mmCIF file with all atom_site columns, C-alpha atoms in Angstrom:
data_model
loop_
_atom_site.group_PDB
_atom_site.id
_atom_site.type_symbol
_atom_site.label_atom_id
_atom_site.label_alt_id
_atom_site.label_comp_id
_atom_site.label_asym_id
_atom_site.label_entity_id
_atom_site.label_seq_id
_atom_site.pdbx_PDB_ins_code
_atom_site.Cartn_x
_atom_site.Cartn_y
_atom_site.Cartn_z
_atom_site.occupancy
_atom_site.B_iso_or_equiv
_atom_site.pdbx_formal_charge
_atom_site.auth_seq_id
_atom_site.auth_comp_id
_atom_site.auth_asym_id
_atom_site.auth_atom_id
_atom_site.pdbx_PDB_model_num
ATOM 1   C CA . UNK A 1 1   ? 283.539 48.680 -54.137  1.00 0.00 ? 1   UNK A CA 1
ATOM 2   C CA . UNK A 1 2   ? 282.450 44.659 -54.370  1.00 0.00 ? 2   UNK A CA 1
ATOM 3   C CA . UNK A 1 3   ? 283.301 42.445 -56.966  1.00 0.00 ? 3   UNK A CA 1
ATOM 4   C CA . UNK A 1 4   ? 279.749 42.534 -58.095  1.00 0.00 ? 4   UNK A CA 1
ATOM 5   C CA . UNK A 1 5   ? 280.204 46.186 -59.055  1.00 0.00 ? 5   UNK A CA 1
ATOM 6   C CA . UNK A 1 6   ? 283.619 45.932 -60.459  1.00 0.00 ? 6   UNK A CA 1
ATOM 7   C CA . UNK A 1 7   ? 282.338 43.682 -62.368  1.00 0.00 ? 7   UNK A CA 1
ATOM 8   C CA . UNK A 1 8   ? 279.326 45.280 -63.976  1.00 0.00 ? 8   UNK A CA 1
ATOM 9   C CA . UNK A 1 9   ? 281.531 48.383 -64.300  1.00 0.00 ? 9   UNK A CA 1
ATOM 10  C CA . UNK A 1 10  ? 283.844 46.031 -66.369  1.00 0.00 ? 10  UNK A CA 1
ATOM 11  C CA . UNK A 1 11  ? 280.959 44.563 -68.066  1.00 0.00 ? 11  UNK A CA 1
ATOM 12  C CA . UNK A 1 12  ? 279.578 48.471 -68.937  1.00 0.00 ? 12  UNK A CA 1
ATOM 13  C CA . UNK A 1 13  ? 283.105 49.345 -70.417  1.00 0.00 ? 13  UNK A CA 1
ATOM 14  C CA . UNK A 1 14  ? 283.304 46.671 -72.554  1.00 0.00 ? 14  UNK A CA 1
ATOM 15  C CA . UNK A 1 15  ? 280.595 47.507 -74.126  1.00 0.00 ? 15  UNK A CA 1
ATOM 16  C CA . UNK A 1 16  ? 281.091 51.208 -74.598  1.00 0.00 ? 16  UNK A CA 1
ATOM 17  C CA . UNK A 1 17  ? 284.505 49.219 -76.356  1.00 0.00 ? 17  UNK A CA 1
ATOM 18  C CA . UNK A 1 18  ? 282.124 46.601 -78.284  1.00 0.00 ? 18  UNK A CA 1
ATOM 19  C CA . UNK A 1 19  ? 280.596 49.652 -79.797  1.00 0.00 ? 19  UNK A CA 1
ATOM 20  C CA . UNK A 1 20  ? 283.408 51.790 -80.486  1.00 0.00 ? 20  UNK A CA 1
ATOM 21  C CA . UNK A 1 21  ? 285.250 48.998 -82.444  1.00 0.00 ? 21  UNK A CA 1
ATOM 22  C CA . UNK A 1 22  ? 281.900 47.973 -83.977  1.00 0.00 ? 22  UNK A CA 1
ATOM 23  C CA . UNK A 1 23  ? 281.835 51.365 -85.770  1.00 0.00 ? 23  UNK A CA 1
ATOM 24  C CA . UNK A 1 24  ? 285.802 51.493 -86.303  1.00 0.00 ? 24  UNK A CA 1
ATOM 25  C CA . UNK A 1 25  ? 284.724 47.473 -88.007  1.00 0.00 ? 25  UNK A CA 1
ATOM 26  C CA . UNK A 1 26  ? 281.999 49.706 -90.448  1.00 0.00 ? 26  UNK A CA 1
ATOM 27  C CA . UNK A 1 27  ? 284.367 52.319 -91.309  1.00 0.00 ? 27  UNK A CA 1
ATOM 28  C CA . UNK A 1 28  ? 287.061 49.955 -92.038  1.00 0.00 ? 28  UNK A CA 1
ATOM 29  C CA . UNK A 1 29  ? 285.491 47.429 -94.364  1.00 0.00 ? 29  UNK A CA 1
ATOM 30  C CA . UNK A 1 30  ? 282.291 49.124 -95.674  1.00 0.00 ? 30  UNK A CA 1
ATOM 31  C CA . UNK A 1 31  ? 282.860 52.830 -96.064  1.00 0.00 ? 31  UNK A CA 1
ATOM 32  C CA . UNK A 1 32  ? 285.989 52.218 -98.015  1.00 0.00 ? 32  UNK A CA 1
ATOM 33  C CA . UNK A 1 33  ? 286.392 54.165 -100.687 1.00 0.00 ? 33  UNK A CA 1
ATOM 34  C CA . UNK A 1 34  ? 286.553 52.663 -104.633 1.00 0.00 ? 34  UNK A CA 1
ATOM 35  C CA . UNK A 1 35  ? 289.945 51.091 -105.742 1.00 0.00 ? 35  UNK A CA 1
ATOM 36  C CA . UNK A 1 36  ? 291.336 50.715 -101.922 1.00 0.00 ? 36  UNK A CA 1
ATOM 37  C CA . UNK A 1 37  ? 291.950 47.332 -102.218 1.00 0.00 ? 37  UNK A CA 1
ATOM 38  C CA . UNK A 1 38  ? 295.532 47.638 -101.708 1.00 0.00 ? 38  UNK A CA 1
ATOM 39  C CA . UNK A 1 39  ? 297.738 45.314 -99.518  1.00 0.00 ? 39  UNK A CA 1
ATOM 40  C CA . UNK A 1 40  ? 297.936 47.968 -96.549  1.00 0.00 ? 40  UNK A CA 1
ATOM 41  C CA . UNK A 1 41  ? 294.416 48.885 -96.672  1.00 0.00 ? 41  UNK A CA 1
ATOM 42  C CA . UNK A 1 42  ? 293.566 44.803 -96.719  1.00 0.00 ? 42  UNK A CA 1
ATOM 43  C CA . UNK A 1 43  ? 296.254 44.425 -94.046  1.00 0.00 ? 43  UNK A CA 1
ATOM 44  C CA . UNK A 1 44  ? 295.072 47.584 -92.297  1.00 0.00 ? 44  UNK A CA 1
ATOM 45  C CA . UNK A 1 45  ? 291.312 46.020 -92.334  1.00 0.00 ? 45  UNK A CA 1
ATOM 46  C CA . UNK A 1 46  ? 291.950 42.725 -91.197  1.00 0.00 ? 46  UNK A CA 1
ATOM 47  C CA . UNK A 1 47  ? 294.083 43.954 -88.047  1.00 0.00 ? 47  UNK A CA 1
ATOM 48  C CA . UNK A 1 48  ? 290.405 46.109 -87.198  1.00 0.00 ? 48  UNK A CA 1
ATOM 49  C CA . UNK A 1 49  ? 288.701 42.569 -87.160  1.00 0.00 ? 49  UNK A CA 1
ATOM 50  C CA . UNK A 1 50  ? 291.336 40.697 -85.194  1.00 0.00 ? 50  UNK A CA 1
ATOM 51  C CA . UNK A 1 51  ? 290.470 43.573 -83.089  1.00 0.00 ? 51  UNK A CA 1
ATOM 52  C CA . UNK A 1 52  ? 287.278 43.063 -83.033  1.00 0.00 ? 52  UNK A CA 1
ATOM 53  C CA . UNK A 1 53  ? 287.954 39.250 -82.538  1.00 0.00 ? 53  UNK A CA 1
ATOM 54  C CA . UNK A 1 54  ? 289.386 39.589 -79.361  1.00 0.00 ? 54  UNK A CA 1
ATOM 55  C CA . UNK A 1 55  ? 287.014 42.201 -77.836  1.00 0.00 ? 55  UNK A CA 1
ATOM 56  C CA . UNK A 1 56  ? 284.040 39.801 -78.620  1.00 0.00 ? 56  UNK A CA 1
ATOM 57  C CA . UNK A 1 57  ? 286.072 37.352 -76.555  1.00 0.00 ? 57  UNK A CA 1
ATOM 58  C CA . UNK A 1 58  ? 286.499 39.880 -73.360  1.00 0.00 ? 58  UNK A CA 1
ATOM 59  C CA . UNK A 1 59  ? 282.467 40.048 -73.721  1.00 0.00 ? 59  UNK A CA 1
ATOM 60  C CA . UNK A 1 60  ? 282.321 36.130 -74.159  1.00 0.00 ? 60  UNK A CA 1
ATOM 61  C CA . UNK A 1 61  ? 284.825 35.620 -71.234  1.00 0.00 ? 61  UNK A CA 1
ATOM 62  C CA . UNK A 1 62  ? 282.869 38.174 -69.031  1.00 0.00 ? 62  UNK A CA 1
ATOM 63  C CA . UNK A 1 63  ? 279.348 36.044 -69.610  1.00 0.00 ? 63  UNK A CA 1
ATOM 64  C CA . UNK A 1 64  ? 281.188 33.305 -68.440  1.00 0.00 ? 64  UNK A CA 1
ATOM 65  C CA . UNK A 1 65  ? 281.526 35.105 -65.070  1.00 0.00 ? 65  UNK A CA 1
ATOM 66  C CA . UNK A 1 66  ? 277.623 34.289 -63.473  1.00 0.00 ? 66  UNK A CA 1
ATOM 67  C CA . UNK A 1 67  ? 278.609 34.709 -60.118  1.00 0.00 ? 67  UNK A CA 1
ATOM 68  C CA . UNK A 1 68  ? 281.163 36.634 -57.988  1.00 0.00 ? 68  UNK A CA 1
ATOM 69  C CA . UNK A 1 69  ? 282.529 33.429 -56.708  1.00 0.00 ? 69  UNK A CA 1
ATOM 70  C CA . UNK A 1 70  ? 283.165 32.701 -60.718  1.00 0.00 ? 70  UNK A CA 1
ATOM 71  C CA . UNK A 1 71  ? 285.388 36.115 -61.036  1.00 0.00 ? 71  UNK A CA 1
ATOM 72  C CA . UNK A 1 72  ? 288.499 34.069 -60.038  1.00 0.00 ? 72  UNK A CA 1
ATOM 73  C CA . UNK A 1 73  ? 288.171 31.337 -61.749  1.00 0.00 ? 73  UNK A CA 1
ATOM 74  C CA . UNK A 1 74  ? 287.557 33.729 -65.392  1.00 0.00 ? 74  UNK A CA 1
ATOM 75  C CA . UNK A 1 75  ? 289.367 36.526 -64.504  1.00 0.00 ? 75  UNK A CA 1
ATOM 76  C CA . UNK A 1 76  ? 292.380 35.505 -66.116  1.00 0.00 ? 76  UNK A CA 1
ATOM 77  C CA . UNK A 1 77  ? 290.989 34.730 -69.528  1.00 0.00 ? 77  UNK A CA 1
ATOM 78  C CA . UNK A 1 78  ? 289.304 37.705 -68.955  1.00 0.00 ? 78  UNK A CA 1
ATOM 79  C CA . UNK A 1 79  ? 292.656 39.788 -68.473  1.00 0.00 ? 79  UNK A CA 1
ATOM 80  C CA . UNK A 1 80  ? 294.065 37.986 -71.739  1.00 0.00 ? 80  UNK A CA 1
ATOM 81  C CA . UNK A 1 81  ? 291.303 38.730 -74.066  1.00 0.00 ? 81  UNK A CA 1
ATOM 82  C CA . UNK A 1 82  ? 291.944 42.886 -72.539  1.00 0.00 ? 82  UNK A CA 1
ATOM 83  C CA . UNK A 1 83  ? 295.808 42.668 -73.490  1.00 0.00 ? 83  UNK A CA 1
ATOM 84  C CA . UNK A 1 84  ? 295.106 40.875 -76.753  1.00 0.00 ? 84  UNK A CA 1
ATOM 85  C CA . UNK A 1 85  ? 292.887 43.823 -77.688  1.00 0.00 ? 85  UNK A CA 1
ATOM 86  C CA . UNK A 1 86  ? 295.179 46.079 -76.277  1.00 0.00 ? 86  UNK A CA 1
ATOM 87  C CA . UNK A 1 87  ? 298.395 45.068 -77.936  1.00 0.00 ? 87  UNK A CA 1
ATOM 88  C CA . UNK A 1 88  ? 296.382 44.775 -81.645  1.00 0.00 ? 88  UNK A CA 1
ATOM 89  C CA . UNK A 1 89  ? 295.101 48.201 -80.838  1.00 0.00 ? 89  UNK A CA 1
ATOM 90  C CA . UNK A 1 90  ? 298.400 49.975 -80.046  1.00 0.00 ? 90  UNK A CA 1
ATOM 91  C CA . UNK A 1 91  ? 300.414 47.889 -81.989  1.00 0.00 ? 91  UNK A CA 1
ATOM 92  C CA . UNK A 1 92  ? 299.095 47.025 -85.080  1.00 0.00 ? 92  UNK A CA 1
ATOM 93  C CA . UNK A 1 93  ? 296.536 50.223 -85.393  1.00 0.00 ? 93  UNK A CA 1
ATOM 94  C CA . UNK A 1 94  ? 297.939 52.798 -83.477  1.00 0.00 ? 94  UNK A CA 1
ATOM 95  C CA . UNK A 1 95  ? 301.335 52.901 -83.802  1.00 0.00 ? 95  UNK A CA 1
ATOM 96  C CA . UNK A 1 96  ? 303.598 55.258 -86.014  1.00 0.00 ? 96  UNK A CA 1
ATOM 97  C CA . UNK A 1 97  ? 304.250 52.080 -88.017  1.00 0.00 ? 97  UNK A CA 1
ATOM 98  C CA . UNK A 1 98  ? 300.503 51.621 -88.935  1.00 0.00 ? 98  UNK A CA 1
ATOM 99  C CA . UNK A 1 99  ? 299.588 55.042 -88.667  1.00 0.00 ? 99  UNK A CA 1
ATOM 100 C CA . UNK A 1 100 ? 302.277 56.020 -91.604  1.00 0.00 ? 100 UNK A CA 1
ATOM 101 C CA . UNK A 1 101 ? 301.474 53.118 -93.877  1.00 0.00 ? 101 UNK A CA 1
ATOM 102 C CA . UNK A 1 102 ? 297.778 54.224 -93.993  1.00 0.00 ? 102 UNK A CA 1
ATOM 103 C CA . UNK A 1 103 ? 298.283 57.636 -94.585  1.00 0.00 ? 103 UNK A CA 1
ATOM 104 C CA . UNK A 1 104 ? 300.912 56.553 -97.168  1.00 0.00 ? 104 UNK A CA 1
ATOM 105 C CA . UNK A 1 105 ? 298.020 54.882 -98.926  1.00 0.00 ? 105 UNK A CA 1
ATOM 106 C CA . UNK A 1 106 ? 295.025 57.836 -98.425  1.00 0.00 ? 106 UNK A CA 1
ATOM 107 C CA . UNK A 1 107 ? 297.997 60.057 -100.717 1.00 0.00 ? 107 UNK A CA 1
ATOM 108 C CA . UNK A 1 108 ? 298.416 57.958 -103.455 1.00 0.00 ? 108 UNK A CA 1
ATOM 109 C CA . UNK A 1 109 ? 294.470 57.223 -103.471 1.00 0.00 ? 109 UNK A CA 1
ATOM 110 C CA . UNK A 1 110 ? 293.403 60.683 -103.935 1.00 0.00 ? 110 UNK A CA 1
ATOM 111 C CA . UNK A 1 111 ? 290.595 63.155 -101.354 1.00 0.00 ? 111 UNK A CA 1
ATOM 112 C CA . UNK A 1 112 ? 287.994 60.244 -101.066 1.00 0.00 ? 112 UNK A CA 1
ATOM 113 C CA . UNK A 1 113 ? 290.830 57.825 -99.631  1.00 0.00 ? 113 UNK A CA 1
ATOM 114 C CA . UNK A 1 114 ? 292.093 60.743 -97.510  1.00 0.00 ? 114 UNK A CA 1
ATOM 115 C CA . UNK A 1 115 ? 289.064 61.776 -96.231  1.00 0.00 ? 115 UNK A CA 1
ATOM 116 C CA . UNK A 1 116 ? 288.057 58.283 -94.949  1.00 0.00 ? 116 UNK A CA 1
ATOM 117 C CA . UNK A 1 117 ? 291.538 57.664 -93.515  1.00 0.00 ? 117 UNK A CA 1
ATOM 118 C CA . UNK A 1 118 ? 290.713 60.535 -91.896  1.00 0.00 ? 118 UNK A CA 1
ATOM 119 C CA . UNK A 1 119 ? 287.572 59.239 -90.541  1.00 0.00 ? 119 UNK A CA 1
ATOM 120 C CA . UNK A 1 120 ? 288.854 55.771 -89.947  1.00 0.00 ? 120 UNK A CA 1
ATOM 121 C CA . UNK A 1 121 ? 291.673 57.547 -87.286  1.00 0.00 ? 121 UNK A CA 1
ATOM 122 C CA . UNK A 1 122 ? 289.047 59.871 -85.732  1.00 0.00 ? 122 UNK A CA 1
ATOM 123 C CA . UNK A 1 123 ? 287.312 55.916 -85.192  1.00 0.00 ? 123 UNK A CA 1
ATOM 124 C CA . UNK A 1 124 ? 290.226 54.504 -83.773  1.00 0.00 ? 124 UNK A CA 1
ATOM 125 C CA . UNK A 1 125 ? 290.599 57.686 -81.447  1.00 0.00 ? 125 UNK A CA 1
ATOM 126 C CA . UNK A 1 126 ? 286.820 56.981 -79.970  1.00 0.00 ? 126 UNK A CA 1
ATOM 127 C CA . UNK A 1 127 ? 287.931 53.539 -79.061  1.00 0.00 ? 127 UNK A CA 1
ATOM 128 C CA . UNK A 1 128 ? 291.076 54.476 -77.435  1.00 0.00 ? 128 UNK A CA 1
ATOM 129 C CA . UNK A 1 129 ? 289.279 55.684 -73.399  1.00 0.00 ? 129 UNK A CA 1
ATOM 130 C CA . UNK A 1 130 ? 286.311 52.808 -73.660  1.00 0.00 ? 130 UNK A CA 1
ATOM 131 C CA . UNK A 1 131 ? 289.815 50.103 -74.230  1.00 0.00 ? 131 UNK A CA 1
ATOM 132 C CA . UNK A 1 132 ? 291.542 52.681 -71.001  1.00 0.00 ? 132 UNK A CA 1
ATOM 133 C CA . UNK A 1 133 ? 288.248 51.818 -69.627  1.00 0.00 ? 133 UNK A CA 1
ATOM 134 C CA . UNK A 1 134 ? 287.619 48.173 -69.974  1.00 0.00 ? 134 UNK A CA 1
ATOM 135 C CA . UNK A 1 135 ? 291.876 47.538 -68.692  1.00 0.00 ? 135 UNK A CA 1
ATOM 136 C CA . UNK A 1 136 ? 290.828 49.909 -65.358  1.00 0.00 ? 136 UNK A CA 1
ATOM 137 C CA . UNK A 1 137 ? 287.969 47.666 -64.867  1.00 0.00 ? 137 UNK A CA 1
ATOM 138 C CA . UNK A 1 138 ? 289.873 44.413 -65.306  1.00 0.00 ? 138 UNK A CA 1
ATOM 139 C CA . UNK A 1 139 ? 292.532 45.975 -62.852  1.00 0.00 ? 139 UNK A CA 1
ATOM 140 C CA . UNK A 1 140 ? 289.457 47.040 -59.847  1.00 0.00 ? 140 UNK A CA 1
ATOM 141 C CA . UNK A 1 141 ? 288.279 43.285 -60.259  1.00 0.00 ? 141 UNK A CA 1
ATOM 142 C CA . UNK A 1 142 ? 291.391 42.149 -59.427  1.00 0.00 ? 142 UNK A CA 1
ATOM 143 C CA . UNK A 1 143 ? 292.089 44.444 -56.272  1.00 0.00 ? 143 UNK A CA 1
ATOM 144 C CA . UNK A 1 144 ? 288.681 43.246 -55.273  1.00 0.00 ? 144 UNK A CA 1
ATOM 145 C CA . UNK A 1 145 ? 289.545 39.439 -55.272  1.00 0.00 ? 145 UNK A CA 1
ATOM 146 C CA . UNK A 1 146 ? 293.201 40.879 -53.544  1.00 0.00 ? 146 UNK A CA 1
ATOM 147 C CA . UNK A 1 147 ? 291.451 42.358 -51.116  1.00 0.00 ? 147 UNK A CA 1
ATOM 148 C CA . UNK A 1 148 ? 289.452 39.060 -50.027  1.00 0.00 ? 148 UNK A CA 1
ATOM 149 C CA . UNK A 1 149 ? 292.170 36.892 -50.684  1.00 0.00 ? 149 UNK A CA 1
ATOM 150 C CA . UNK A 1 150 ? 294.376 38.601 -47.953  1.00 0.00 ? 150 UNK A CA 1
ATOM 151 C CA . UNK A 1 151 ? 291.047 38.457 -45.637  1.00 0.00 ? 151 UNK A CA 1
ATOM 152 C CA . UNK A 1 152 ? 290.724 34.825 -46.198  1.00 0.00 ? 152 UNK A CA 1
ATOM 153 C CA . UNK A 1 153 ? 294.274 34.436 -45.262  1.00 0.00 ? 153 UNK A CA 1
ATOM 154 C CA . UNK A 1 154 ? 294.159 36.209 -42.451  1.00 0.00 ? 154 UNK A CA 1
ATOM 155 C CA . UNK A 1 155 ? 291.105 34.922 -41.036  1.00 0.00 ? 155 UNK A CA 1
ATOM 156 C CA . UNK A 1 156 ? 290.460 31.382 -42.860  1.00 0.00 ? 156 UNK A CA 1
ATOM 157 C CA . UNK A 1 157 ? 287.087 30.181 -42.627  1.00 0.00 ? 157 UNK A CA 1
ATOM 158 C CA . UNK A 1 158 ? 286.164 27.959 -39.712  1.00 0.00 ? 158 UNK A CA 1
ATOM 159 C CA . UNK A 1 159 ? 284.726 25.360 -42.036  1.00 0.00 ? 159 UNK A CA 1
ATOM 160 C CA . UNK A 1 160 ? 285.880 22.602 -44.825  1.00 0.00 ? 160 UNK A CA 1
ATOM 161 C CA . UNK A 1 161 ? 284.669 24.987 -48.066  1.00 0.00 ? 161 UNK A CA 1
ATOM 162 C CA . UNK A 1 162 ? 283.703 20.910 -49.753  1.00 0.00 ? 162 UNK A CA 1
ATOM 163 C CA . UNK A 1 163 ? 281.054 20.160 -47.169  1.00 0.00 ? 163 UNK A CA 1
ATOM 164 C CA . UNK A 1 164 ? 278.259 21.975 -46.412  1.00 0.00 ? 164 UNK A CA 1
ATOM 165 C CA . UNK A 1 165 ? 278.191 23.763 -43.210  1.00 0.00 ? 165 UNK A CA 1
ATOM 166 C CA . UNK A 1 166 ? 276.085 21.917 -40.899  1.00 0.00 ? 166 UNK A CA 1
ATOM 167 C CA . UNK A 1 167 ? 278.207 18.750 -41.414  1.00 0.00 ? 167 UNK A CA 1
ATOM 168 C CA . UNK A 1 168 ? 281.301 20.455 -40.481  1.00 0.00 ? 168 UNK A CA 1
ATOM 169 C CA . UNK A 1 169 ? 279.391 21.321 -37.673  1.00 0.00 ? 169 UNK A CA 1
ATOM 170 C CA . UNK A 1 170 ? 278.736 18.360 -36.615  1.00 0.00 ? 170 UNK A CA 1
ATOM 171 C CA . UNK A 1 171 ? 282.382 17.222 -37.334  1.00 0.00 ? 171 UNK A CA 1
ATOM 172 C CA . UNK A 1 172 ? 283.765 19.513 -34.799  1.00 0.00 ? 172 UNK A CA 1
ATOM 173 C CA . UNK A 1 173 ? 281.638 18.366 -31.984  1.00 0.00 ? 173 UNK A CA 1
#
């Protein structure tokens, strides 16, 4: 693999992600049923848009990337935006914690909040492999700058990387 395709395969995950949360987003703050404006459900909804917050910024951080030679320099912030989104995703929507104060709500609301809690965790489910996704990418763009980083080290290049070629060229002569 080359960075270039690591990178587009990153870039193609993402988006699969973009529009997993986008729909999770819908679910969470339009399709809610009457009377749910409760403190967990608000709490519950704003976690989906932090969410969504930091998976725009993956996509954001990626654009920054227009050339391979840019991947090392963005890859980082890159990496970042991927745990943020991971950590609100597992944390703060995922886990038992989360998981037990919405269904705690859907009871007390009646079928039309359980039904849409329902839907809202089959949402969060469909996001779960494009996030798996997006960190595996982030991980093969990495081993891809790894990989030329130990070349470069073991075989530096012959020239001064500030100066174009043909004057280092003429420098050595």
């Amino acid at each position: 693999m080359t960075i270039s395709h690591a990178l587009q395969d990153l870039r193609d995950s993402t988006a699969r992600l973009s529009e997993a949360v986008t729909e999770l987003v819908m679910i969470s703050h339009e399709d809610r049923p009457r009377g749910s404006e409760t403190a967990a459900v608000d709490a519950f909804a704003e976690q989906v848009s932090e969410l969504q917050a930091s998976v725009v910024e993956v996509g954001e951080e990626l654009t920054r990337i227009d050339s391979t030679v840019r991947a090392a320099d963005r890859m980082a912030f890159v990496d970042r935006a991927i745990a943020s989104a991971w950590l609100r995703y597992w944390r703060d929507l995922r886990s038992y914690d989360a998981t037990a104060t919405m269904r705690r709500a859907a009871r007390r609301g009646g079928p039309d909040w359980r039904a849409w809690q329902v839907t809202v965790e089959q949402s969060q489910q469909r996001c779960e492999q494009p996030l798996i996704d997006a960190t595996t990418g982030a991980r093969a763009v990495w081993m891809e700058l790894a990989e030329l980083v130990s070349i470069w080290l073991t075989h530096p290049p012959t020239h001064d990387a500030g100066v174009p070629a043909a004057e280092n060229t003429r420098r050595s002569t």
